[in-house]
Tab-separated table of C-alpha atoms and ligand atoms in Angstrom:
chain	number	residue	atom	x	y	z
T	5	UNK	CA	-0.019	0.170	-0.424
T	6	UNK	CA	1.366	3.390	-0.842
T	7	UNK	CA	1.442	6.016	2.082
T	8	UNK	CA	-0.621	9.635	2.083
T	9	UNK	CA	1.569	11.804	-0.565
T	10	UNK	CA	-0.370	14.993	-0.075
T	11	UNK	CA	-3.631	16.798	0.081
T	12	UNK	CA	-4.544	19.325	-2.637
T	13	UNK	CA	-2.774	22.836	-1.814
T	14	UNK	CA	-0.686	21.391	1.270
T	15	UNK	CA	3.067	21.060	1.015
T	16	UNK	CA	4.528	18.203	2.818
T	17	UNK	CA	8.181	17.710	3.336
T	18	UNK	CA	10.760	14.963	2.302
T	19	UNK	CA	14.460	15.001	2.706
T	20	UNK	CA	14.557	13.897	-1.012
T	21	UNK	CA	12.376	14.408	-4.115
T	22	UNK	CA	13.106	11.586	-6.153
T	23	UNK	CA	12.187	12.766	-9.643
T	24	UNK	CA	11.295	9.349	-11.525
T	25	UNK	CA	10.967	5.045	-10.791
T	26	UNK	CA	13.222	3.948	-13.694
T	27	UNK	CA	16.469	1.683	-12.594
T	28	UNK	CA	18.652	4.766	-10.563
T	29	UNK	CA	15.121	6.456	-8.836
T	30	UNK	CA	13.961	3.490	-7.770
T	31	UNK	CA	17.303	2.040	-6.493
T	32	UNK	CA	18.111	4.718	-5.072
T	33	UNK	CA	15.100	5.503	-3.501
T	34	UNK	CA	15.665	2.082	-1.825
T	35	UNK	CA	19.269	2.877	-0.268
T	36	UNK	CA	18.078	5.874	1.072
T	37	UNK	CA	14.696	4.272	2.919
T	38	UNK	CA	17.458	1.879	4.129
T	39	UNK	CA	19.582	3.869	5.773
T	40	UNK	CA	16.335	6.288	7.362
T	41	UNK	CA	16.070	8.656	4.862
T	42	UNK	CA	12.838	9.887	3.426
T	43	UNK	CA	12.343	9.696	-0.227
T	44	UNK	CA	9.490	10.778	-2.513
T	45	UNK	CA	9.481	9.384	-5.550
T	46	UNK	CA	7.281	11.229	-8.602
T	47	UNK	CA	6.541	9.253	-11.742
T	48	UNK	CA	5.304	10.667	-14.624
T	49	UNK	CA	3.906	7.005	-15.512
T	50	UNK	CA	1.743	4.397	-14.344
T	51	UNK	CA	3.132	1.539	-11.966
T	52	UNK	CA	1.892	-1.317	-15.003
T	53	UNK	CA	3.449	1.292	-17.886
T	54	UNK	CA	6.741	1.666	-15.859
T	55	UNK	CA	7.000	-2.282	-14.890
T	56	UNK	CA	6.383	-3.404	-18.775
T	57	UNK	CA	8.482	-1.452	-20.342
T	58	UNK	CA	11.725	-4.089	-22.105
T	59	UNK	CA	14.843	-2.705	-21.979
T	60	UNK	CA	18.586	-3.476	-20.872
T	61	UNK	CA	19.607	-6.668	-19.529
T	62	UNK	CA	23.084	-7.651	-18.829
T	63	UNK	CA	24.112	-6.779	-15.476
T	64	UNK	CA	28.325	-6.196	-14.187
T	65	UNK	CA	29.219	-8.041	-11.249
T	66	UNK	CA	28.741	-4.589	-9.439
T	67	UNK	CA	25.561	-3.794	-10.237
T	68	UNK	CA	24.882	-7.825	-8.810
T	69	UNK	CA	26.385	-6.136	-5.378
T	70	UNK	CA	24.265	-3.590	-5.670
T	71	UNK	CA	20.544	-5.126	-5.825
T	72	UNK	CA	22.255	-7.615	-3.118
T	73	UNK	CA	22.527	-4.580	-1.149
T	74	UNK	CA	19.824	-3.074	-1.929
T	75	UNK	CA	17.654	-6.362	-0.734
T	76	UNK	CA	16.175	-7.186	-4.053
T	77	UNK	CA	18.043	-9.631	-5.159
T	78	UNK	CA	15.819	-12.493	-4.068
T	79	UNK	CA	13.959	-13.182	-7.473
T	80	UNK	CA	17.575	-12.295	-9.148
T	81	UNK	CA	20.171	-14.867	-7.441
T	82	UNK	CA	17.184	-17.662	-8.521
T	83	UNK	CA	16.252	-16.566	-12.049
T	84	UNK	CA	19.292	-15.274	-13.472
T	85	UNK	CA	21.738	-16.397	-16.062
T	86	UNK	CA	25.605	-16.516	-15.456
T	87	UNK	CA	27.033	-15.606	-18.328
T	88	UNK	CA	30.809	-16.239	-18.010
T	89	UNK	CA	31.645	-15.303	-21.957
T	90	UNK	CA	30.035	-14.204	-25.370
T	91	UNK	CA	31.040	-14.366	-28.692
T	92	UNK	CA	32.001	-11.985	-31.256
T	93	UNK	CA	31.099	-13.450	-34.925
T	94	UNK	CA	32.619	-11.376	-38.178
T	95	UNK	CA	33.074	-12.677	-41.811
T	96	UNK	CA	34.199	-15.405	-41.934
T	97	UNK	CA	36.354	-15.616	-38.032
T	98	UNK	CA	34.984	-15.860	-34.890
T	99	UNK	CA	36.159	-15.713	-30.646
T	100	UNK	CA	34.537	-15.827	-27.482
T	101	UNK	CA	35.895	-12.964	-24.791
T	102	UNK	CA	36.676	-15.388	-22.181
T	103	UNK	CA	34.986	-12.450	-18.730
T	104	UNK	CA	36.151	-15.131	-15.622
T	105	UNK	CA	40.241	-15.830	-17.251
T	106	UNK	CA	40.046	-12.844	-18.762
T	107	UNK	CA	38.180	-9.582	-16.571
T	108	UNK	CA	37.603	-12.201	-13.600
T	109	UNK	CA	34.389	-12.466	-13.134
T	110	UNK	CA	30.860	-12.875	-15.498
T	111	UNK	CA	28.605	-10.723	-16.043
T	112	UNK	CA	24.165	-11.563	-15.023
T	113	UNK	CA	21.278	-11.689	-17.225
T	114	UNK	CA	18.345	-9.973	-16.324
T	115	UNK	CA	16.151	-7.953	-17.077
T	116	UNK	CA	15.934	-3.965	-16.238
T	117	UNK	CA	12.211	-5.343	-16.328
T	118	UNK	CA	12.465	-7.393	-13.853
T	119	UNK	CA	14.686	-4.956	-12.060
T	120	UNK	CA	12.483	-2.583	-11.769
T	121	UNK	CA	8.787	-5.444	-10.652
T	122	UNK	CA	11.199	-5.810	-7.415
T	123	UNK	CA	12.215	-2.634	-6.911
T	124	UNK	CA	8.501	-0.879	-7.142
T	125	UNK	CA	7.046	-4.008	-5.282
T	126	UNK	CA	9.740	-3.450	-2.348
T	127	UNK	CA	9.614	0.274	-1.849
T	128	UNK	CA	6.081	-0.113	-2.019
T	129	UNK	CA	6.441	-3.162	0.567
T	130	UNK	CA	8.345	-1.009	3.088
T	131	UNK	CA	5.515	2.063	2.775
T	132	UNK	CA	7.669	3.232	0.331
T	133	UNK	CA	5.806	6.762	-1.272
T	134	UNK	CA	5.754	6.845	-5.297
T	135	UNK	CA	3.080	8.684	-6.958
T	136	UNK	CA	2.575	7.578	-10.136
T	137	UNK	CA	1.447	10.108	-12.572
T	138	UNK	CA	2.807	12.727	-11.394
T	139	UNK	CA	2.071	15.521	-14.229
T	140	UNK	CA	3.788	18.500	-14.566
T	141	UNK	CA	6.620	17.762	-12.278
T	142	UNK	CA	9.001	21.270	-11.543
T	143	UNK	CA	11.808	21.144	-9.729
T	144	UNK	CA	12.531	25.252	-8.190
T	145	UNK	CA	14.595	26.892	-6.413
T	146	UNK	CA	17.409	23.928	-5.689
T	147	UNK	CA	20.047	26.809	-6.136
T	148	UNK	CA	19.100	28.108	-2.717
T	149	UNK	CA	19.201	26.464	0.653
T	150	UNK	CA	14.722	25.283	0.306
T	151	UNK	CA	14.497	23.481	-2.751
T	152	UNK	CA	11.207	22.357	-3.870
T	153	UNK	CA	9.359	20.703	-6.391
T	154	UNK	CA	6.064	20.501	-7.211
T	155	UNK	CA	3.678	18.351	-9.607
T	156	UNK	CA	0.404	17.621	-10.641
T	157	UNK	CA	-2.160	14.750	-9.635
T	158	UNK	CA	-6.011	13.904	-10.889
T	159	UNK	CA	-6.031	17.346	-11.565
T	160	UNK	CA	-4.648	18.688	-8.508
T	161	UNK	CA	-1.474	20.764	-7.538
T	162	UNK	CA	0.700	19.645	-4.859
T	163	UNK	CA	4.267	21.272	-3.584
T	164	UNK	CA	6.749	18.670	-1.657
T	165	UNK	CA	9.530	20.834	0.616
T	166	UNK	CA	13.423	19.061	0.577
T	167	UNK	CA	16.731	19.101	1.352
T	168	UNK	CA	17.595	17.181	-2.460
T	169	UNK	CA	16.381	16.738	-5.680
T	170	UNK	CA	17.715	13.537	-7.504
T	171	UNK	CA	17.148	14.051	-11.729
T	172	UNK	CA	16.756	10.803	-12.202
T	173	UNK	CA	14.024	11.450	-14.873
T	174	UNK	CA	15.583	9.949	-18.198
T	175	UNK	CA	16.537	11.506	-20.948
T	176	UNK	CA	14.051	13.856	-22.411
T	177	UNK	CA	12.926	14.204	-17.929
T	178	UNK	CA	12.361	17.724	-16.852
T	179	UNK	CA	16.063	17.569	-13.849
T	180	UNK	CA	17.686	18.372	-17.049
T	181	UNK	CA	16.089	20.777	-19.177
T	182	UNK	CA	15.134	22.754	-16.436
T	183	UNK	CA	19.058	24.050	-15.539
T	184	UNK	CA	19.741	27.185	-16.755
T	185	UNK	CA	22.055	27.127	-20.849
T	186	UNK	CA	25.337	28.173	-19.176
T	187	UNK	CA	25.432	26.092	-16.504
T	188	UNK	CA	25.441	22.948	-18.328
T	189	UNK	CA	27.797	21.704	-20.962
T	190	UNK	CA	26.868	18.876	-23.894
T	191	UNK	CA	28.279	16.168	-25.771
T	192	UNK	CA	27.149	14.597	-28.532
T	193	UNK	CA	27.995	11.753	-30.309
T	194	UNK	CA	25.209	10.082	-32.551
T	195	UNK	CA	25.172	7.390	-35.987
T	196	UNK	CA	22.277	7.226	-38.263
T	197	UNK	CA	22.028	3.714	-37.162
T	198	UNK	CA	19.593	2.129	-34.580
T	199	UNK	CA	18.299	-1.407	-32.575
T	200	UNK	CA	16.130	-3.213	-33.767
T	201	UNK	CA	14.694	-5.315	-31.091
T	202	UNK	CA	12.377	-8.142	-30.445
T	203	UNK	CA	11.378	-10.309	-27.786
T	204	UNK	CA	10.099	-13.956	-28.771
T	205	UNK	CA	9.344	-15.846	-26.148
T	206	UNK	CA	12.037	-19.219	-28.109
T	207	UNK	CA	15.378	-20.379	-26.528
T	208	UNK	CA	18.208	-19.168	-27.974
T	209	UNK	CA	20.482	-19.585	-29.857
T	210	UNK	CA	23.211	-20.216	-27.688
T	211	UNK	CA	24.019	-19.863	-23.910
T	212	UNK	CA	26.301	-17.007	-24.291
T	213	UNK	CA	25.615	-14.096	-25.885
T	214	UNK	CA	26.760	-13.699	-29.687
T	215	UNK	CA	27.928	-9.894	-31.442
T	216	UNK	CA	27.724	-10.535	-35.245
T	217	UNK	CA	29.088	-7.701	-37.754
T	218	UNK	CA	27.400	-9.477	-40.202
T	219	UNK	CA	28.345	-7.960	-44.211
T	220	UNK	CA	24.993	-6.919	-44.020
T	221	UNK	CA	25.120	-5.049	-40.607
T	222	UNK	CA	25.137	-5.763	-37.252
T	223	UNK	CA	23.244	-8.077	-34.987
T	224	UNK	CA	22.733	-9.962	-31.431
T	225	UNK	CA	21.531	-12.392	-29.871
T	226	UNK	CA	20.752	-11.848	-26.167
T	227	UNK	CA	18.517	-13.499	-23.890
T	228	UNK	CA	16.443	-13.018	-21.196
T	229	UNK	CA	15.854	-16.537	-20.041
T	230	UNK	CA	16.294	-20.388	-21.374
T	231	UNK	CA	12.528	-19.387	-22.616
T	232	UNK	CA	12.965	-16.302	-24.200
T	233	UNK	CA	15.526	-14.568	-26.553
T	234	UNK	CA	15.817	-10.497	-26.548
T	235	UNK	CA	17.666	-10.453	-30.497
T	236	UNK	CA	18.438	-7.053	-32.105
T	237	UNK	CA	19.248	-6.464	-36.023
T	238	UNK	CA	21.570	-2.751	-36.910
T	239	UNK	CA	18.351	-0.649	-39.233
T	240	UNK	CA	18.242	2.944	-40.302
T	241	UNK	CA	17.235	4.980	-37.561
T	242	UNK	CA	14.313	6.531	-39.895
T	243	UNK	CA	12.740	3.129	-40.167
T	244	UNK	CA	9.936	2.003	-37.995
T	245	UNK	CA	8.533	-1.351	-36.160
T	246	UNK	CA	5.865	-0.989	-38.915
T	247	UNK	CA	8.600	-2.178	-41.907
T	248	UNK	CA	9.586	-5.125	-39.796
T	249	UNK	CA	6.963	-7.794	-39.878
T	250	UNK	CA	8.717	-11.093	-38.537
T	251	UNK	CA	9.558	-12.956	-40.667
T	252	UNK	CA	11.497	-10.216	-42.179
T	253	UNK	CA	12.751	-9.284	-39.176
T	254	UNK	CA	14.085	-13.120	-38.814
T	255	UNK	CA	15.438	-13.630	-42.340
T	256	UNK	CA	17.691	-10.620	-42.053
T	257	UNK	CA	18.666	-11.513	-38.688
T	258	UNK	CA	19.643	-14.663	-40.143
T	259	UNK	CA	21.701	-13.970	-43.249
T	260	UNK	CA	23.963	-11.716	-40.127
T	261	UNK	CA	24.400	-14.595	-38.422
T	262	UNK	CA	27.562	-16.995	-38.001
T	263	UNK	CA	26.213	-20.899	-39.881
T	264	UNK	CA	26.270	-22.624	-37.309
T	265	UNK	CA	23.823	-20.012	-34.876
T	266	UNK	CA	21.840	-19.764	-37.944
T	267	UNK	CA	21.296	-23.003	-38.306
T	268	UNK	CA	20.021	-23.293	-34.390
T	269	UNK	CA	18.042	-20.451	-34.746
T	270	UNK	CA	15.067	-20.525	-33.577
T	271	UNK	CA	11.658	-18.233	-34.759
T	272	UNK	CA	8.122	-17.276	-33.072
T	273	UNK	CA	5.796	-14.509	-33.189
T	274	UNK	CA	7.460	-11.263	-31.244
T	275	UNK	CA	5.602	-9.930	-27.270
T	276	UNK	CA	7.456	-7.197	-28.541
T	277	UNK	CA	8.692	-4.435	-30.958
T	278	UNK	CA	11.039	-1.260	-30.825
T	279	UNK	CA	13.862	0.615	-33.105
T	280	UNK	CA	16.246	2.138	-30.249
T	281	UNK	CA	18.444	4.547	-31.466
T	282	UNK	CA	21.827	4.853	-31.279
T	283	UNK	CA	23.925	7.494	-29.710
T	284	UNK	CA	26.277	9.155	-27.045
T	285	UNK	CA	25.071	11.371	-24.932
T	286	UNK	CA	26.833	13.298	-21.644
T	287	UNK	CA	26.154	16.476	-19.727
T	288	UNK	CA	28.032	17.732	-17.730
T	289	UNK	CA	28.383	18.495	-14.539
T	290	UNK	CA	25.653	16.105	-12.792
T	291	UNK	CA	25.637	18.457	-10.016
T	292	UNK	CA	23.804	22.304	-9.449
T	293	UNK	CA	23.466	23.611	-5.666
T	294	UNK	CA	21.045	20.524	-4.225
T	295	UNK	CA	19.961	19.522	-7.794
T	296	UNK	CA	21.229	15.590	-8.778
T	297	UNK	CA	21.759	13.438	-12.156
T	298	UNK	CA	22.018	10.547	-12.013
T	299	UNK	CA	21.115	8.061	-14.983
T	300	UNK	CA	19.821	7.948	-18.656
T	301	UNK	CA	19.738	12.435	-17.076
T	302	UNK	CA	22.776	13.167	-17.238
T	303	UNK	CA	24.293	10.306	-20.259
T	304	UNK	CA	23.064	7.920	-22.759
T	305	UNK	CA	25.643	5.113	-24.781
T	306	UNK	CA	24.864	3.118	-27.409
T	307	UNK	CA	24.018	-0.236	-25.877
T	308	UNK	CA	26.554	-2.277	-27.289
T	309	UNK	CA	28.744	-2.381	-24.870
T	310	UNK	CA	25.431	-2.864	-22.203
T	311	UNK	CA	26.493	0.301	-20.191
T	312	UNK	CA	22.697	2.148	-19.617
T	313	UNK	CA	21.633	0.793	-17.150
T	314	UNK	CA	24.729	-0.601	-15.611
T	315	UNK	CA	25.925	3.379	-15.421
T	316	UNK	CA	22.209	3.951	-13.869
T	317	UNK	CA	22.267	2.049	-10.460
T	318	UNK	CA	26.728	3.464	-10.248
T	319	UNK	CA	25.506	6.626	-10.345
T	320	UNK	CA	22.599	5.882	-7.694
T	321	UNK	CA	24.645	3.893	-5.846
T	322	UNK	CA	27.295	7.152	-5.324
T	323	UNK	CA	23.917	9.869	-4.154
T	324	UNK	CA	22.957	7.151	-1.872
T	325	UNK	CA	26.049	7.103	-0.486
T	326	UNK	CA	27.086	10.945	-0.032
T	327	UNK	CA	23.527	11.471	0.750
T	328	UNK	CA	23.760	9.086	3.969
T	329	UNK	CA	27.778	11.122	4.705
T	330	UNK	CA	26.082	13.740	4.636
T	331	UNK	CA	22.367	13.069	6.614
T	332	UNK	CA	24.006	10.774	8.869
T	333	UNK	CA	28.133	12.799	9.243
T	334	UNK	CA	27.702	16.235	8.312
T	335	UNK	CA	30.082	15.503	5.695
T	336	UNK	CA	29.794	17.083	2.568
T	337	UNK	CA	32.965	16.240	0.577
T	338	UNK	CA	31.396	13.172	-1.552
T	339	UNK	CA	27.776	14.742	-2.273
T	340	UNK	CA	30.478	18.027	-3.480
T	341	UNK	CA	32.719	14.899	-5.166
T	342	UNK	CA	29.486	12.944	-7.542
T	343	UNK	CA	29.493	14.755	-10.359
T	344	UNK	CA	33.542	14.597	-10.282
T	345	UNK	CA	33.796	10.615	-9.716
T	346	UNK	CA	30.566	9.545	-11.893
T	347	UNK	CA	31.767	11.115	-14.592
T	348	UNK	CA	34.886	9.505	-14.757
T	349	UNK	CA	33.216	6.033	-15.046
T	350	UNK	CA	30.948	7.639	-17.045
T	351	UNK	CA	33.128	8.529	-19.481
T	352	UNK	CA	35.231	4.946	-19.408
T	353	UNK	CA	32.045	3.647	-20.552
T	354	UNK	CA	30.990	5.956	-23.226
T	355	UNK	CA	34.810	5.276	-24.896
T	356	UNK	CA	34.069	1.546	-24.420
T	357	UNK	CA	30.221	1.665	-26.379
T	358	UNK	CA	31.247	3.841	-28.978
T	359	UNK	CA	34.322	1.985	-29.786
T	360	UNK	CA	32.588	-1.569	-29.716
T	361	UNK	CA	29.511	-0.164	-31.717
T	362	UNK	CA	32.605	1.484	-34.336
T	363	UNK	CA	33.547	-2.084	-33.968
T	364	UNK	CA	30.792	-4.203	-34.418
T	365	UNK	CA	28.436	-2.275	-36.724
T	366	UNK	CA	28.321	-1.546	-41.151
T	367	UNK	CA	28.640	2.374	-41.823
T	368	UNK	CA	27.443	2.652	-45.573
T	369	UNK	CA	29.478	2.784	-48.372
T	370	UNK	CA	32.834	3.077	-45.883
T	371	UNK	CA	35.547	0.336	-47.432
T	372	UNK	CA	38.234	1.207	-45.574
T	373	UNK	CA	36.193	1.010	-42.117
T	374	UNK	CA	34.445	-2.218	-42.884
T	375	UNK	CA	38.862	-3.673	-43.697
T	376	UNK	CA	40.377	-1.926	-40.492
T	377	UNK	CA	37.240	-3.609	-38.242
T	378	UNK	CA	38.080	-6.684	-40.251
T	379	UNK	CA	41.571	-6.498	-38.908
T	380	UNK	CA	41.510	-5.239	-35.135
T	381	UNK	CA	38.827	-8.176	-35.059
T	382	UNK	CA	41.557	-10.574	-35.821
T	383	UNK	CA	43.839	-9.097	-33.632
T	384	UNK	CA	40.855	-9.083	-30.626
T	385	UNK	CA	41.216	-12.813	-32.018
T	386	UNK	CA	44.900	-13.733	-31.463
T	387	UNK	CA	45.831	-10.897	-28.404
T	388	UNK	CA	45.045	-11.799	-25.083
T	389	UNK	CA	45.500	-8.497	-23.901
T	390	UNK	CA	43.362	-7.746	-26.868
T	391	UNK	CA	40.926	-10.057	-25.537
T	392	UNK	CA	41.499	-8.716	-21.891
T	393	UNK	CA	40.734	-5.434	-22.158
T	394	UNK	CA	36.763	-5.994	-23.823
T	395	UNK	CA	36.763	-8.311	-20.951
T	396	UNK	CA	37.521	-5.431	-18.757
T	397	UNK	CA	35.236	-3.065	-20.148
T	398	UNK	CA	32.363	-5.567	-20.732
T	399	UNK	CA	32.424	-6.676	-16.593
T	400	UNK	CA	33.174	-2.535	-15.577
T	401	UNK	CA	35.943	-3.248	-13.454
T	402	UNK	CA	38.150	-0.748	-15.072
T	403	UNK	CA	40.116	1.293	-12.530
K	28	FAD	C1	14.926	1.117	-26.176
K	28	FAD	C2	15.326	0.988	-25.188
K	28	FAD	C3	15.972	0.016	-24.889
K	28	FAD	C4	17.244	-0.146	-24.151
K	28	FAD	N1	17.803	-0.857	-24.149
K	28	FAD	C5	19.371	-1.137	-23.479
K	28	FAD	C6	19.693	-2.157	-23.566
K	28	FAD	O1	20.115	-3.816	-24.207
K	28	FAD	N2	21.206	-2.585	-22.661
K	28	FAD	C7	21.747	-1.217	-22.245
K	28	FAD	O2	22.265	-2.088	-21.452
K	28	FAD	N3	21.314	-0.553	-22.084
K	28	FAD	C8	19.399	-0.421	-22.602
K	28	FAD	N4	18.699	0.934	-22.843
K	28	FAD	C9	18.971	2.015	-21.587
K	28	FAD	C10	19.149	1.500	-20.420
K	28	FAD	O3	17.937	1.234	-20.363
K	28	FAD	C11	18.837	2.988	-19.487
K	28	FAD	O4	20.234	2.518	-19.422
K	28	FAD	C12	18.229	2.905	-18.017
K	28	FAD	O5	16.801	2.438	-18.563
K	28	FAD	C13	18.545	3.729	-17.467
K	28	FAD	O6	17.811	4.186	-16.233
K	28	FAD	P1	16.930	5.735	-15.746
K	28	FAD	O7	16.447	5.147	-13.961
K	28	FAD	O8	17.989	6.256	-15.462
K	28	FAD	O9	16.165	6.277	-17.188
K	28	FAD	P2	14.940	5.318	-17.202
K	28	FAD	O10	14.895	4.252	-17.450
K	28	FAD	O11	14.484	5.990	-18.423
K	28	FAD	O12	13.870	6.580	-16.196
K	28	FAD	C14	13.515	7.128	-16.003
K	28	FAD	C15	12.002	7.044	-15.192
K	28	FAD	O13	11.758	8.818	-14.892
K	28	FAD	C16	9.761	8.913	-15.720
K	28	FAD	N5	9.950	10.210	-16.174
K	28	FAD	C17	10.147	10.804	-17.562
K	28	FAD	N6	10.259	11.940	-17.698
K	28	FAD	C18	9.798	12.538	-16.319
K	28	FAD	C19	8.841	13.731	-15.514
K	28	FAD	N7	9.177	15.085	-16.833
K	28	FAD	N8	8.401	13.707	-14.294
K	28	FAD	C20	8.350	12.143	-13.659
K	28	FAD	N9	8.224	11.036	-14.166
K	28	FAD	C21	9.465	11.376	-15.724
K	28	FAD	C22	9.955	7.838	-16.963
K	28	FAD	O14	8.579	7.772	-16.704
K	28	FAD	C23	10.878	6.845	-16.377
K	28	FAD	O15	9.844	6.219	-15.673
K	28	FAD	C24	17.584	1.095	-22.766
K	28	FAD	C25	16.981	2.040	-23.884
K	28	FAD	C26	15.927	1.524	-24.104
K	28	FAD	C27	15.394	3.584	-24.134
């Protein structure tokens, strides 16, 4: 049951107001709650919508540890898949990146959809305040000592006074947008293609992920469980899912996979189909007085390196630790260094995701790039040092 937040016209107080109930906002709320810090989460969408959203699924070891710390790992520990490595296929070649032997740890495959459901269930079972379908959310006065957030719900206006505001509202949210232009620097790099993703109740092609640099473009065979596949093909960003009936998608995927995987592919009706653009985007800094940005609100990476969700929860944990140090010990330094320390991690992930995208996708009419890609992929296949670089970045354990 959700606790009462406020009646129309009434001003309520919370130590931290969190805008957005994605993985970053929900995890932040849960970690703060466990430390005795009061939060209210304001979410634009309905609970049903948020819990059904299909997105990422590869978790770094650090993310798994954070979900355990947040006491939301029970279902993950029961249902998740552990992957000791993944495969990169290219032309006639193929290499397996052995994460465990090269970087010392596996990755965990567990859907962002499940993580979101686990976090919402945990917040609500602890009587946490999440206001779904909160409209016209506006962070105010965050450069002074008395930040506040206003919103509308069921046609009524509400106001929450707080110490801090956490902008966890994704790339199209209100938090970053309300920062004055002269206070923020934006860095962006886009490519003219996206990923067409299909979720299907079909067994995965193999036990581990297959990243394939096909002559016709990139493809990825991923999964959510032994019975549920998540597969992608590179498509022009201008395409729409309607242009890709299931049969066309499966035919194209098969053409882009190595022979053994193409032969093992089992197809079925799509449960979900969407196109995600591929872009890198970073906003600096990530703090503006009492307003802190976390997750996609501050940065976006192409999904190739499986970093978006992992970065979002890392930001949430860093912000939780800084706020806990502030409330428990009166320390300001962790809050003051939040932006700088997050951005170091963010730029490492941006670099890796950009590099891995450039290595495995087709860039039209660019025969020179294609030759370089193959030379570098052959180098990775032949060199333990080069494979180690990939493995370390993939599991997110680079200091
Ligand atoms: C289609 C798609 C596919 C993706 N696939 C992958 C993948 O395969 N691998 C990977 O690593 N990453 C992937 N990502 C990225 C990954 O899902 C994100 O990095 C992750 O969701 C970031 O979490 P977050 O909590 O920061 O933001 P979000 O998950 O975007 O959550 C933000 C929340 O804020 C809410 N909100 C927005 N505006 C407002 C407002 N004004 N007021 C109140 N609430 C608001 C939103 O409704 C949302 O619930 C994908 C992203 C997309 C969009």
